[in-house]
PDB file of C-alpha atoms in Angstrom:
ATOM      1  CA  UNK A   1    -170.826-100.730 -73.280  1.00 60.00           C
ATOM      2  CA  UNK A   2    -173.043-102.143 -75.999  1.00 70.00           C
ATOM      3  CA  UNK A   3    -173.326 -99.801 -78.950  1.00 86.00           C
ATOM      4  CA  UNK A   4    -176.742 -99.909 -78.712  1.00 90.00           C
ATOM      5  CA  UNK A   5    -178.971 -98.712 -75.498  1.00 91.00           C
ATOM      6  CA  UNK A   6    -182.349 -99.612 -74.835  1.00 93.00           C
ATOM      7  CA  UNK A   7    -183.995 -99.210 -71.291  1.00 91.00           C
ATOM      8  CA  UNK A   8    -185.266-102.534 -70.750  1.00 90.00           C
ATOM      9  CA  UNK A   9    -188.372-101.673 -68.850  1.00 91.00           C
ATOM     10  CA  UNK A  10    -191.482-102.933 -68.523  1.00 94.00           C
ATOM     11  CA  UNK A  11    -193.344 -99.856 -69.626  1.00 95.00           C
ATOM     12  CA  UNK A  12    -196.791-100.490 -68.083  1.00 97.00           C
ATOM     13  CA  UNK A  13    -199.606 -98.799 -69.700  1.00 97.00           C
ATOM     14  CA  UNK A  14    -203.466 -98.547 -70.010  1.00 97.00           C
ATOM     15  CA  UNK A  15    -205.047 -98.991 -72.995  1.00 98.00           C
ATOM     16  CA  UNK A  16    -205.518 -95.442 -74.949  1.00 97.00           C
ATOM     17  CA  UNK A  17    -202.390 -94.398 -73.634  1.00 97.00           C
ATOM     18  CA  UNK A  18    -199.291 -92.854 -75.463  1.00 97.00           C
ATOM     19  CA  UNK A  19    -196.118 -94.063 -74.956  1.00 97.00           C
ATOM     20  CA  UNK A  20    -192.439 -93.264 -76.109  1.00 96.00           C
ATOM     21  CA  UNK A  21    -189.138 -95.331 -76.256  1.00 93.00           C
ATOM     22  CA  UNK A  22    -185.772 -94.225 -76.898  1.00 93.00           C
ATOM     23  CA  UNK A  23    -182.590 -95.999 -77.893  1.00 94.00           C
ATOM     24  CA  UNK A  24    -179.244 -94.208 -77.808  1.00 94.00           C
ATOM     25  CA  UNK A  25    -176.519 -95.803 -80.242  1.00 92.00           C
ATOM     26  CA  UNK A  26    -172.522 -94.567 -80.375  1.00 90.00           C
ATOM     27  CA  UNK A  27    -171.473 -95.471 -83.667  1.00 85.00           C
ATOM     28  CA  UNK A  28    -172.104 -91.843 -85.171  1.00 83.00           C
ATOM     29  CA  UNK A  29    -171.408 -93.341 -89.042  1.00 82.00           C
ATOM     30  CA  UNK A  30    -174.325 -95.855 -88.457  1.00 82.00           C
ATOM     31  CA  UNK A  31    -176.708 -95.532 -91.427  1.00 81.00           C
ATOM     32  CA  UNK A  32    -179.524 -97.756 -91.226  1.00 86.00           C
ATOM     33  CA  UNK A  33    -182.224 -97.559 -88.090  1.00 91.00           C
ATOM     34  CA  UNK A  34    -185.335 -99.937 -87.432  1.00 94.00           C
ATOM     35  CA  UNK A  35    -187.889-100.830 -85.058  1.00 96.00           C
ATOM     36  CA  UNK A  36    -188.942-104.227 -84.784  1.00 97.00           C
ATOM     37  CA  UNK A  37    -191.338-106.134 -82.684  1.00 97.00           C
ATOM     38  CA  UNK A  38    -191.397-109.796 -80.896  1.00 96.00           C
ATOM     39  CA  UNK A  39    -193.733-111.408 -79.122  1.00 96.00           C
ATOM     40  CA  UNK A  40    -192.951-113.758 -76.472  1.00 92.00           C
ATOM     41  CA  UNK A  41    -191.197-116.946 -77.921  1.00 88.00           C
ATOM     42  CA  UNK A  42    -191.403-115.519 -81.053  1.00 94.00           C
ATOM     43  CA  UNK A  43    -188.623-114.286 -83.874  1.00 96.00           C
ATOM     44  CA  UNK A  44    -188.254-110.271 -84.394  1.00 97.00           C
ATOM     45  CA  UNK A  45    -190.753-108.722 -86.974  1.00 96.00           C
ATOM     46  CA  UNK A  46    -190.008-105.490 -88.779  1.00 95.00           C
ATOM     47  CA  UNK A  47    -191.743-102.638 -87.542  1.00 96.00           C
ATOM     48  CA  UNK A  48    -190.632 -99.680 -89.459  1.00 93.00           C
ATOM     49  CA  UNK A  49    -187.289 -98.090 -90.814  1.00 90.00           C
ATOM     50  CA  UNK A  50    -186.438 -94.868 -89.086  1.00 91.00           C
ATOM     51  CA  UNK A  51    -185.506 -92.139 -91.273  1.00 83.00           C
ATOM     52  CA  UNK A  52    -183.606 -88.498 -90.384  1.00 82.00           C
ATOM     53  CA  UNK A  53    -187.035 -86.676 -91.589  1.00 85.00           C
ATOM     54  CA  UNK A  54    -189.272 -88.590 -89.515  1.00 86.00           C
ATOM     55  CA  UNK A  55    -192.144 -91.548 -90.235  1.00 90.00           C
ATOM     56  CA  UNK A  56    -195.677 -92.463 -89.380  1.00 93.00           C
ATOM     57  CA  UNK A  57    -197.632 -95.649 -90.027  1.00 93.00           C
ATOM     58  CA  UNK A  58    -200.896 -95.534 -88.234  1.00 96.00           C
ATOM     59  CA  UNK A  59    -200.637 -95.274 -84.792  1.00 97.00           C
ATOM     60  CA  UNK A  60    -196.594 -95.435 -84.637  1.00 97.00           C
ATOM     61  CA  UNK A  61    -193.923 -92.476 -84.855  1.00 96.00           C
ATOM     62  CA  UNK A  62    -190.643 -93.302 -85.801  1.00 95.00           C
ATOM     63  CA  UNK A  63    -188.060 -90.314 -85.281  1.00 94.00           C
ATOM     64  CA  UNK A  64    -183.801 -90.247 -86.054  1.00 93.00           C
ATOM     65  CA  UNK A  65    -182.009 -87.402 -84.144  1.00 92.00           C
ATOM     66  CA  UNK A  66    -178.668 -88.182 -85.377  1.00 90.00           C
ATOM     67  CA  UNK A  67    -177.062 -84.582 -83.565  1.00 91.00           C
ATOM     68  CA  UNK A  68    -177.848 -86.524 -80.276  1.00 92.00           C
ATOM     69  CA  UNK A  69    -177.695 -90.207 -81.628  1.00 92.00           C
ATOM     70  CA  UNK A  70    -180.853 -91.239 -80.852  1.00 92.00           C
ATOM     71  CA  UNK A  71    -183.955 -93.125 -82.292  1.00 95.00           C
ATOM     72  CA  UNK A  72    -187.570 -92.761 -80.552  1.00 95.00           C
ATOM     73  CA  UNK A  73    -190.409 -94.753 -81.009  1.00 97.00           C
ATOM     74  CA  UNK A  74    -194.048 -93.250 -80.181  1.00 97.00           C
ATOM     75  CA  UNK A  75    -197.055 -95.282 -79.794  1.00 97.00           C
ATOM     76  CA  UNK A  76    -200.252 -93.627 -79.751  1.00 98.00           C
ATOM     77  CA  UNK A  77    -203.491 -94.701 -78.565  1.00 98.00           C
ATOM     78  CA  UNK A  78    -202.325 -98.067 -77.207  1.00 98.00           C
ATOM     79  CA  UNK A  79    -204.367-101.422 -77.564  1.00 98.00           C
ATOM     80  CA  UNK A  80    -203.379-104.573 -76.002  1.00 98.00           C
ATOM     81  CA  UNK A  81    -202.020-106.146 -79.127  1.00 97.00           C
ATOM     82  CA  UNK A  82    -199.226-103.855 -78.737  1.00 98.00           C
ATOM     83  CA  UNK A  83    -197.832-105.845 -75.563  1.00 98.00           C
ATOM     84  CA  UNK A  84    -194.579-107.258 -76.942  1.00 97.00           C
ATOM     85  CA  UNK A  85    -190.756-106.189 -76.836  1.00 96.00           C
ATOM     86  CA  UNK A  86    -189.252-103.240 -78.869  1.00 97.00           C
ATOM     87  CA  UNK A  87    -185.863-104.137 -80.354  1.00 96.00           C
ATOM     88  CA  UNK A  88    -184.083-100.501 -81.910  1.00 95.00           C
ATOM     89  CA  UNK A  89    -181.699-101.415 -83.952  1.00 93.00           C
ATOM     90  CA  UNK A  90    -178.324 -99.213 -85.865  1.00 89.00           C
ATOM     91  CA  UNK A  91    -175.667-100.228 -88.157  1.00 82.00           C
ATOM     92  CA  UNK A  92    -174.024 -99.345 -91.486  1.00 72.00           C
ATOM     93  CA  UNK A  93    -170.777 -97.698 -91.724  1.00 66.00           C
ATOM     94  CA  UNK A  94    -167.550 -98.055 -94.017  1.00 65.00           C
ATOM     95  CA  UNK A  95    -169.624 -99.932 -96.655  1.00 72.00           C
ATOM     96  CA  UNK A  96    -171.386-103.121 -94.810  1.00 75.00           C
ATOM     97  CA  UNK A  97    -174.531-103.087 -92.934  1.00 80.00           C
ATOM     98  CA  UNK A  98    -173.802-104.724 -90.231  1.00 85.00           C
ATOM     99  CA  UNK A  99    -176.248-104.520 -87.732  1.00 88.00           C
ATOM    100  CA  UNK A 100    -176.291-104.067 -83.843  1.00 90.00           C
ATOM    101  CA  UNK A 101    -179.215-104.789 -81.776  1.00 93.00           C
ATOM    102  CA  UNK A 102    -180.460-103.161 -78.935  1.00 93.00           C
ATOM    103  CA  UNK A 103    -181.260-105.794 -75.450  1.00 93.00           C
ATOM    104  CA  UNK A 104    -185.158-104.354 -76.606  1.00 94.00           C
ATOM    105  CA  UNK A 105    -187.812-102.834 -74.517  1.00 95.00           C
ATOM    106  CA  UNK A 106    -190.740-104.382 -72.950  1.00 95.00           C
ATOM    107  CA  UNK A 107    -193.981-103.055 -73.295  1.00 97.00           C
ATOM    108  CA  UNK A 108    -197.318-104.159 -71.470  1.00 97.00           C
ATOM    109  CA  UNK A 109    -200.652-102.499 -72.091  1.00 98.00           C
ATOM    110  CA  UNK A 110    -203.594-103.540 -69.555  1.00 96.00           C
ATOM    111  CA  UNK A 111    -206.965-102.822 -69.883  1.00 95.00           C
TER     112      UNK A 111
ATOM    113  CA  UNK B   1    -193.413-117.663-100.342  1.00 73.00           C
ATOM    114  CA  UNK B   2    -191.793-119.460 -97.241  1.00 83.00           C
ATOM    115  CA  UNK B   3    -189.839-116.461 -96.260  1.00 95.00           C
ATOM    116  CA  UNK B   4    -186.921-117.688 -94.230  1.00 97.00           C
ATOM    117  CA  UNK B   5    -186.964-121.080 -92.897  1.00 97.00           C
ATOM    118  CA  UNK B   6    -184.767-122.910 -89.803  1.00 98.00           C
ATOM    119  CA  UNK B   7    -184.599-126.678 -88.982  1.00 97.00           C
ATOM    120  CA  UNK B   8    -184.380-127.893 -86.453  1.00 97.00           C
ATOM    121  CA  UNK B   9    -187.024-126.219 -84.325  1.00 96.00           C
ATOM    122  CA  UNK B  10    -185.405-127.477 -81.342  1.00 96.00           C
ATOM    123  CA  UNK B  11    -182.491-129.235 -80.489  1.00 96.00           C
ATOM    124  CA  UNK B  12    -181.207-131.129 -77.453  1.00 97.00           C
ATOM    125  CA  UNK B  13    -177.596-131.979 -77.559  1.00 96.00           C
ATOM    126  CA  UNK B  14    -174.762-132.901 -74.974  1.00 97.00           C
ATOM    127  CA  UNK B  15    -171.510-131.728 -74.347  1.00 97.00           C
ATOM    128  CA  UNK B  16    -168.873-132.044 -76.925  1.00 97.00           C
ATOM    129  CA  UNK B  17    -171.330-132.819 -79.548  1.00 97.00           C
ATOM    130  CA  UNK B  18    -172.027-131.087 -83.381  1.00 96.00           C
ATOM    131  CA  UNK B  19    -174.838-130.489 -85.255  1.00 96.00           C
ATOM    132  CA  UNK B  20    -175.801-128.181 -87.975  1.00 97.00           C
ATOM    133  CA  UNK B  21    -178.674-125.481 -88.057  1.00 98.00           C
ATOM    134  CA  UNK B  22    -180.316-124.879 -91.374  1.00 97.00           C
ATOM    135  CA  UNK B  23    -181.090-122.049 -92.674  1.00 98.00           C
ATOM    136  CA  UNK B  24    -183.006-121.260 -95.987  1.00 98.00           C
ATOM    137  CA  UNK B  25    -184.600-117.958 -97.641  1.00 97.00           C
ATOM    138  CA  UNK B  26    -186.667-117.399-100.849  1.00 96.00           C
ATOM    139  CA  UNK B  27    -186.680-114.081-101.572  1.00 95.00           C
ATOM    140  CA  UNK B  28    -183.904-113.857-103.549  1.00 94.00           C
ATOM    141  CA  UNK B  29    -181.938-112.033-100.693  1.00 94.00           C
ATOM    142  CA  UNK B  30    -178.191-111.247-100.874  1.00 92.00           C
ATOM    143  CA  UNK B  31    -177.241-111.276 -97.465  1.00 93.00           C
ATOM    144  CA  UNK B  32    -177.652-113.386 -94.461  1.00 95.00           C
ATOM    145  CA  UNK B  33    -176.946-113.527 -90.788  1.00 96.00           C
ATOM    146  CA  UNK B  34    -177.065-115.847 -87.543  1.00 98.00           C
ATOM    147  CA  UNK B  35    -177.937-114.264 -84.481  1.00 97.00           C
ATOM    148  CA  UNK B  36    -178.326-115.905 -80.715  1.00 97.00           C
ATOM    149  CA  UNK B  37    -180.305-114.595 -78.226  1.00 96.00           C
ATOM    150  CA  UNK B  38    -180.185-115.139 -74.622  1.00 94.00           C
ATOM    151  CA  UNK B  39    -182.092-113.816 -71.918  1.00 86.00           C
ATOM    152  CA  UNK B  40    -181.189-109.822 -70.882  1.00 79.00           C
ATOM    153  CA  UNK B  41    -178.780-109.895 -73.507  1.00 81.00           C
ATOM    154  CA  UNK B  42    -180.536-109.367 -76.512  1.00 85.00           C
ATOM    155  CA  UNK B  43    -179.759-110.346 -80.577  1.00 93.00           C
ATOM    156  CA  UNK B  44    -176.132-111.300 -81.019  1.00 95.00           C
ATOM    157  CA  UNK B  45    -174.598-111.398 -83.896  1.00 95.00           C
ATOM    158  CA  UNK B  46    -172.843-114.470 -84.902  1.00 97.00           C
ATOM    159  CA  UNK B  47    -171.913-114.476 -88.379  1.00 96.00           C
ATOM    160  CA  UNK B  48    -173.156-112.628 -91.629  1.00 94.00           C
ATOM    161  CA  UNK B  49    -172.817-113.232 -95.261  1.00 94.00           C
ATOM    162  CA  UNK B  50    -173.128-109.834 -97.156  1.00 90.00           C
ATOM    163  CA  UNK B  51    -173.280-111.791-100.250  1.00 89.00           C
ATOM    164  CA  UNK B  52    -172.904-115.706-102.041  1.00 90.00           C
ATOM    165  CA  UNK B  53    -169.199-116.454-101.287  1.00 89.00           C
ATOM    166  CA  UNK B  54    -168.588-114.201 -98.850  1.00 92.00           C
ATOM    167  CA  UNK B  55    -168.611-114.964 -95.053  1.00 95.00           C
ATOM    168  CA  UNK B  56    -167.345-112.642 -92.108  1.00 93.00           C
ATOM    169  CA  UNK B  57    -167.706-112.711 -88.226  1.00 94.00           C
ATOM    170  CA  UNK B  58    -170.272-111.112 -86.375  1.00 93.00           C
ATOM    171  CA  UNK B  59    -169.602-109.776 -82.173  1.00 92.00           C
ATOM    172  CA  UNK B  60    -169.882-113.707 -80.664  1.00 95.00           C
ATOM    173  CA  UNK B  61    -168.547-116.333 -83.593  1.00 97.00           C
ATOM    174  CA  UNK B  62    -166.348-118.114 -81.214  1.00 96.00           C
ATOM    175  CA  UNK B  63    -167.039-121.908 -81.331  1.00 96.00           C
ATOM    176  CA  UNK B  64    -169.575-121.454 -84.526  1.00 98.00           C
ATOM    177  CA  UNK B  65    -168.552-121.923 -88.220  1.00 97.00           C
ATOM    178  CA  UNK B  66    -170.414-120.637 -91.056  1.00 97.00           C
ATOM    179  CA  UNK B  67    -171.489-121.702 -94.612  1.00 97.00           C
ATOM    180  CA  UNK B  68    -172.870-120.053 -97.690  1.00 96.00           C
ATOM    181  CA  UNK B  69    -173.824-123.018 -99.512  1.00 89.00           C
ATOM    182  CA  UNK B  70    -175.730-120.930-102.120  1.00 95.00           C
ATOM    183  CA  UNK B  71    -177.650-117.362-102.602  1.00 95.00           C
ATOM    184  CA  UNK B  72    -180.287-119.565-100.482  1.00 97.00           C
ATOM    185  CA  UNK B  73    -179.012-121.446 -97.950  1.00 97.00           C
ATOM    186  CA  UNK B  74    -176.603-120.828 -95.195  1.00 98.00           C
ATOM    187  CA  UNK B  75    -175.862-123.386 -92.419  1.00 98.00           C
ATOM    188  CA  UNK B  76    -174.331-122.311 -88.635  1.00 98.00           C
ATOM    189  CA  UNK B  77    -172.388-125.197 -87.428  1.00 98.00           C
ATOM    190  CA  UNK B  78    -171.427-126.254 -83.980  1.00 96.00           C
ATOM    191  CA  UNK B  79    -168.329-128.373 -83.738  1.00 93.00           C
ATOM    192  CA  UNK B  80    -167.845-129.707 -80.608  1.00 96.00           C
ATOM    193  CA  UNK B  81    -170.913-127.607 -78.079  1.00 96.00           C
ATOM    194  CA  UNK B  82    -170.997-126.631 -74.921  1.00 97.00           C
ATOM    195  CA  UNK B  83    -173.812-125.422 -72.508  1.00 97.00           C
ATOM    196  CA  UNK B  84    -173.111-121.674 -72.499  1.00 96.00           C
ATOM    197  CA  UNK B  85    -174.169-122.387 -76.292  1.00 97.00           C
ATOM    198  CA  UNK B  86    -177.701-123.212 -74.747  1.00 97.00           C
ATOM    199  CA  UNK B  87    -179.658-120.435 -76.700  1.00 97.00           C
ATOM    200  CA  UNK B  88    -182.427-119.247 -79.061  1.00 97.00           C
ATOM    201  CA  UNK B  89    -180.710-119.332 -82.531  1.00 98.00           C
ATOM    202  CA  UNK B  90    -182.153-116.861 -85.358  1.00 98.00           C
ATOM    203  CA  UNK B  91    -181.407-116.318 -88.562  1.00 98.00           C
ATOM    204  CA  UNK B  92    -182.428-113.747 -90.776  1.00 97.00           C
ATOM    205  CA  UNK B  93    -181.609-112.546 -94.625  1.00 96.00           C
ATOM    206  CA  UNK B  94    -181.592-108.868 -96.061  1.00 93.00           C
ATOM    207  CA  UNK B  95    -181.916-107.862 -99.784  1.00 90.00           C
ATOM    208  CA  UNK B  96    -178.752-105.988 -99.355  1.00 81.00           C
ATOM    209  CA  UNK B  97    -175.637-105.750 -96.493  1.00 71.00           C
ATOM    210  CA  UNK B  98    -174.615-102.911 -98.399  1.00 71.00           C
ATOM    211  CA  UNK B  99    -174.835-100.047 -96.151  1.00 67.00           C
ATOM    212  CA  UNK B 100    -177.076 -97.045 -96.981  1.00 66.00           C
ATOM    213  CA  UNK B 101    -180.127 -97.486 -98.089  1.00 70.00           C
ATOM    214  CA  UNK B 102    -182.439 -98.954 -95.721  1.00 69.00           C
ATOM    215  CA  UNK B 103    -185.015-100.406 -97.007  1.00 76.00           C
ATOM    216  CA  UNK B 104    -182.466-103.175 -98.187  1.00 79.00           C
ATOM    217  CA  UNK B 105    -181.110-103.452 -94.920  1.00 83.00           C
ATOM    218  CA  UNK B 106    -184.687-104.537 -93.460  1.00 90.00           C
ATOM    219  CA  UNK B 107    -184.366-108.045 -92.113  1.00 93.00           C
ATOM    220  CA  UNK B 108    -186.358-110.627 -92.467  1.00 95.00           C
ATOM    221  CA  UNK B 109    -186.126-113.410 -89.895  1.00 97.00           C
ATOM    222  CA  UNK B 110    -187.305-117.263 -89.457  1.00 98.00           C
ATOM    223  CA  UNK B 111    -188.743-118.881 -86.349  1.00 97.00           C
ATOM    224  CA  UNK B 112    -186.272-119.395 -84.423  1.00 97.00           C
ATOM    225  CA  UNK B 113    -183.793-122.814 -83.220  1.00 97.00           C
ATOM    226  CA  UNK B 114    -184.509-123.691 -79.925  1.00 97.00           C
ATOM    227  CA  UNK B 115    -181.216-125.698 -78.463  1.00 97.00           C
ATOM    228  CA  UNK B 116    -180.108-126.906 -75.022  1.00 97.00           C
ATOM    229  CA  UNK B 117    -176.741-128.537 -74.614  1.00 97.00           C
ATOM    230  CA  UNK B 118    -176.529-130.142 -71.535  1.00 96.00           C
TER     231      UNK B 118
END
């Protein structure tokens, strides 16, 4: 069982619409979560950090629920830009970050 | 500023052969990491250097050996490959692979080593 769950998808959406990701992780001493994004052939680009408290930038939501070991993900208002796979990932504990991906999530937004 | 650079882009090699992937940053990052990824399976990690000097193994290092040549560079070497090593290689640097505070966790990763070993 990878530490790190991520339903794979494809999450089909129209344009304008919201849309919400989760990714479970079992390491409950894991410290550091992000969200990043990569586009087909393309390397993994930060998204945002995801902290206990919550975080916005623009039309992204970025929540920690460690009691439940989970990280979400909300897209609002969707444009077709945002087609592209979601990788979550955790890691951090005992003193080295060392982090574990999740397999990502595909998204596809159509007009 | 570069960011983080690879060479080669891509890479065809045969069985039983060795090269070297290349790996550079320039932003004065501590730590660095190789990751493969593979089709359903997501980033792997191969190997990581938390620091200059100081290299450990990541989930998948079988068959792979590291170097930290300097606070900039560090090389992923394939000895003798074989085709499950067929892959998308990444690397990626960090300010810090301390755990904790996450901004210096944020990676930062370069384009990408295409390589087929046939």
């Amino acid at each position: 069982r990878k530490e790190v769950e991520q339903d794979p998808g494809p999450f089909n959406v129209p344009e304008g619409a919201t849309v919400a990701f989760n990714c479970t992780y079992s390491n409950s001493a894991s410290q550091s979560f992000f969200w990043y994004r990569q586009d087909c052939r393309k390397e993994p680009k930060l998204l945002m950090s995801v902290y206990s408290s919550g975080n916005e930038d623009g039309r992204f939501t970025a929540q920690l629920n460690r009691a439940s070991q989970y990280i979400s993900l909300l897209i609002r208002d969707s444009k077709l830009s945002d087609s592209a796979t979601y990788l979550c990932v955790g890691g951090g504990s005992g003193g080295s970050y060392i982090p574990t991906f999740g397999r990502g999530t595909s998204l596809i937004v159509h007009p | 500023n570069a960011g983080v650079t690879q060479t080669p882009k891509f890479q065809v090699l045969k069985t039983g052969q060795s090269m070297t992937l290349q790996c550079a940053q320039d932003m004065n990052h501590n730590s660095m990491y190789w990751y493969r990824q593979d089709p359903g399976m997501g980033l792997r990690l191969i190997y990581y250097s938390a620091s200059e000097g100081t290299t450990d193994k990541g989930e998948v290092p079988n068959g792979y050996n590291v170097s930290r040549l300097n606070k900039r560079e560090f090389s992923l070497r394939l000895e003798s490959a074989a085709p499950s090593q067929t892959s998308v290689y990444f690397c990626a640097s960090s300010k810090s692979g301390l755990a904790g505070v996450a901004p210096n966790n944020e990676q930062f990763f370069g384009p990408g080593t295409r390589l087929t070993v046939l």
